[in-house]
Amino acid sequence: NPDIIHCHNHTLINLIRIPLKANKYLTVHGIGYPVNNFKKYDKLFAISDSVKNDILSNENFNVQVVYNGIKTELLKQKENGKPKNTFKIAQVGRLEHEKKGQHILIEALKQLKHNRPEIHFKLDIIGEGPSLNYLQQLVKNNSLTQHIFFTGNKSRSYVYDNLCNYDLLVQPSLYEGFGLTVAEAMAAKVPVLVSNIHGPMEIIKKGEYGAFFESENVNDCAKKIEYINENYNEFFEIAEQALEYCQHNFSISSTANNYIKYY
């Protein structure tokens, strides 16, 4: 006999026998979903303004933004700003390059190696997915096997414990409703570089709390990585401010309080 039924998959409304008095809510976690079932809910929640705008581009639904939350207190934080001999880069996400854009990052690092061979870098690509073989071959073809490593899937606790050991997180997605790994890096006090698409740009507040490059632009991505490496103290100071912003806006408690308020 609930007052509220809150779904996280739009099709669930068709599988549940709804009590007459229950309010029916749905959280939409990405862009491009079919909207037929959206009309069956009393209110929609979007995980970002980008997702909200995508929903409203179809019809004038009742939509409220509530950001995804992370357990910010569980992430170990980077202790100092100066990279050691090797500039350590992380990319975390499903290996699905047509969405996540890992190939853009690999091509950018090929350029960096060619143009600035004195910069010693290492990239760990953390995750699994259908693009693994393609990306491994791309690394091999570009003679980057000594620089780029595929770690496979790692548990969230592993990521939370080890993200702080990197100097930069790069999220080169081609489209993304939010970008939780960007928020996780901010919570670990690690500088971030994202493609300038709506979801990640919203997280870094249009560049206030992180760096960005033009989406799908390999040259720009390479130049921004080079610039961050050369001006690292500046970006570590930004990361310190981003930590506070993340704790205030993307914590589990903030998400929970917002849901309760809108209930």
mmCIF file of N, CA, C and O in Angstrom, residues 8 21 64 80 87 90 95 101 109 120 196 209 225:
data_model
loop_
_atom_site.group_PDB
_atom_site.id
_atom_site.type_symbol
_atom_site.label_atom_id
_atom_site.label_comp_id
_atom_site.label_asym_id
_atom_site.label_seq_id
_atom_site.Cartn_x
_atom_site.Cartn_y
_atom_site.Cartn_z
ATOM 1 N N HIS A 8 13.108 3.116 -12.131
ATOM 2 C CA HIS A 8 14.328 3.555 -12.813
ATOM 3 C C HIS A 8 14.457 2.937 -14.199
ATOM 4 O O HIS A 8 15.513 3.009 -14.812
ATOM 5 N N LYS A 21 -3.984 5.210 -5.185
ATOM 6 C CA LYS A 21 -3.499 6.451 -4.573
ATOM 7 C C LYS A 21 -1.994 6.661 -4.735
ATOM 8 O O LYS A 21 -1.471 7.703 -4.360
ATOM 9 N N GLN A 64 11.857 17.135 -13.213
ATOM 10 C CA GLN A 64 12.673 17.785 -12.199
ATOM 11 C C GLN A 64 14.073 17.168 -12.228
ATOM 12 O O GLN A 64 14.210 15.938 -12.314
ATOM 13 N N ASN A 80 49.037 15.238 -3.330
ATOM 14 C CA ASN A 80 49.868 16.350 -3.784
ATOM 15 C C ASN A 80 49.678 16.565 -5.272
ATOM 16 O O ASN A 80 49.232 15.680 -5.996
ATOM 17 N N PHE A 87 53.412 10.854 -16.181
ATOM 18 C CA PHE A 87 52.110 11.509 -16.086
ATOM 19 C C PHE A 87 51.040 10.425 -16.228
ATOM 20 O O PHE A 87 50.851 9.849 -17.296
ATOM 21 N N ALA A 90 43.915 8.281 -16.326
ATOM 22 C CA ALA A 90 42.906 7.228 -16.213
ATOM 23 C C ALA A 90 41.727 7.549 -17.117
ATOM 24 O O ALA A 90 41.374 8.719 -17.317
ATOM 25 N N LEU A 95 33.772 -0.059 -22.428
ATOM 26 C CA LEU A 95 34.528 0.010 -23.672
ATOM 27 C C LEU A 95 33.553 -0.079 -24.849
ATOM 28 O O LEU A 95 33.298 -1.132 -25.419
ATOM 29 N N GLY A 101 34.078 7.150 -26.653
ATOM 30 C CA GLY A 101 35.136 7.914 -27.320
ATOM 31 C C GLY A 101 36.563 7.573 -26.935
ATOM 32 O O GLY A 101 37.463 8.404 -27.108
ATOM 33 N N LEU A 109 46.813 10.701 -27.680
ATOM 34 C CA LEU A 109 48.073 10.327 -27.049
ATOM 35 C C LEU A 109 49.123 9.941 -28.083
ATOM 36 O O LEU A 109 50.328 10.135 -27.855
ATOM 37 N N HIS A 120 56.607 11.756 -20.509
ATOM 38 C CA HIS A 120 56.389 10.331 -20.247
ATOM 39 C C HIS A 120 54.995 10.156 -19.648
ATOM 40 O O HIS A 120 54.695 10.705 -18.586
ATOM 41 N N ASN A 196 33.385 18.483 -24.638
ATOM 42 C CA ASN A 196 32.450 19.577 -24.326
ATOM 43 C C ASN A 196 31.010 19.247 -24.732
ATOM 44 O O ASN A 196 30.336 20.022 -25.411
ATOM 45 N N TYR A 209 35.244 23.892 -12.967
ATOM 46 C CA TYR A 209 35.823 22.865 -12.102
ATOM 47 C C TYR A 209 36.550 21.770 -12.872
ATOM 48 O O TYR A 209 36.772 20.689 -12.345
ATOM 49 N N ILE A 225 45.745 17.966 -23.005
ATOM 50 C CA ILE A 225 46.524 17.087 -22.119
ATOM 51 C C ILE A 225 47.923 17.664 -21.930
ATOM 52 O O ILE A 225 48.448 17.706 -20.807
#
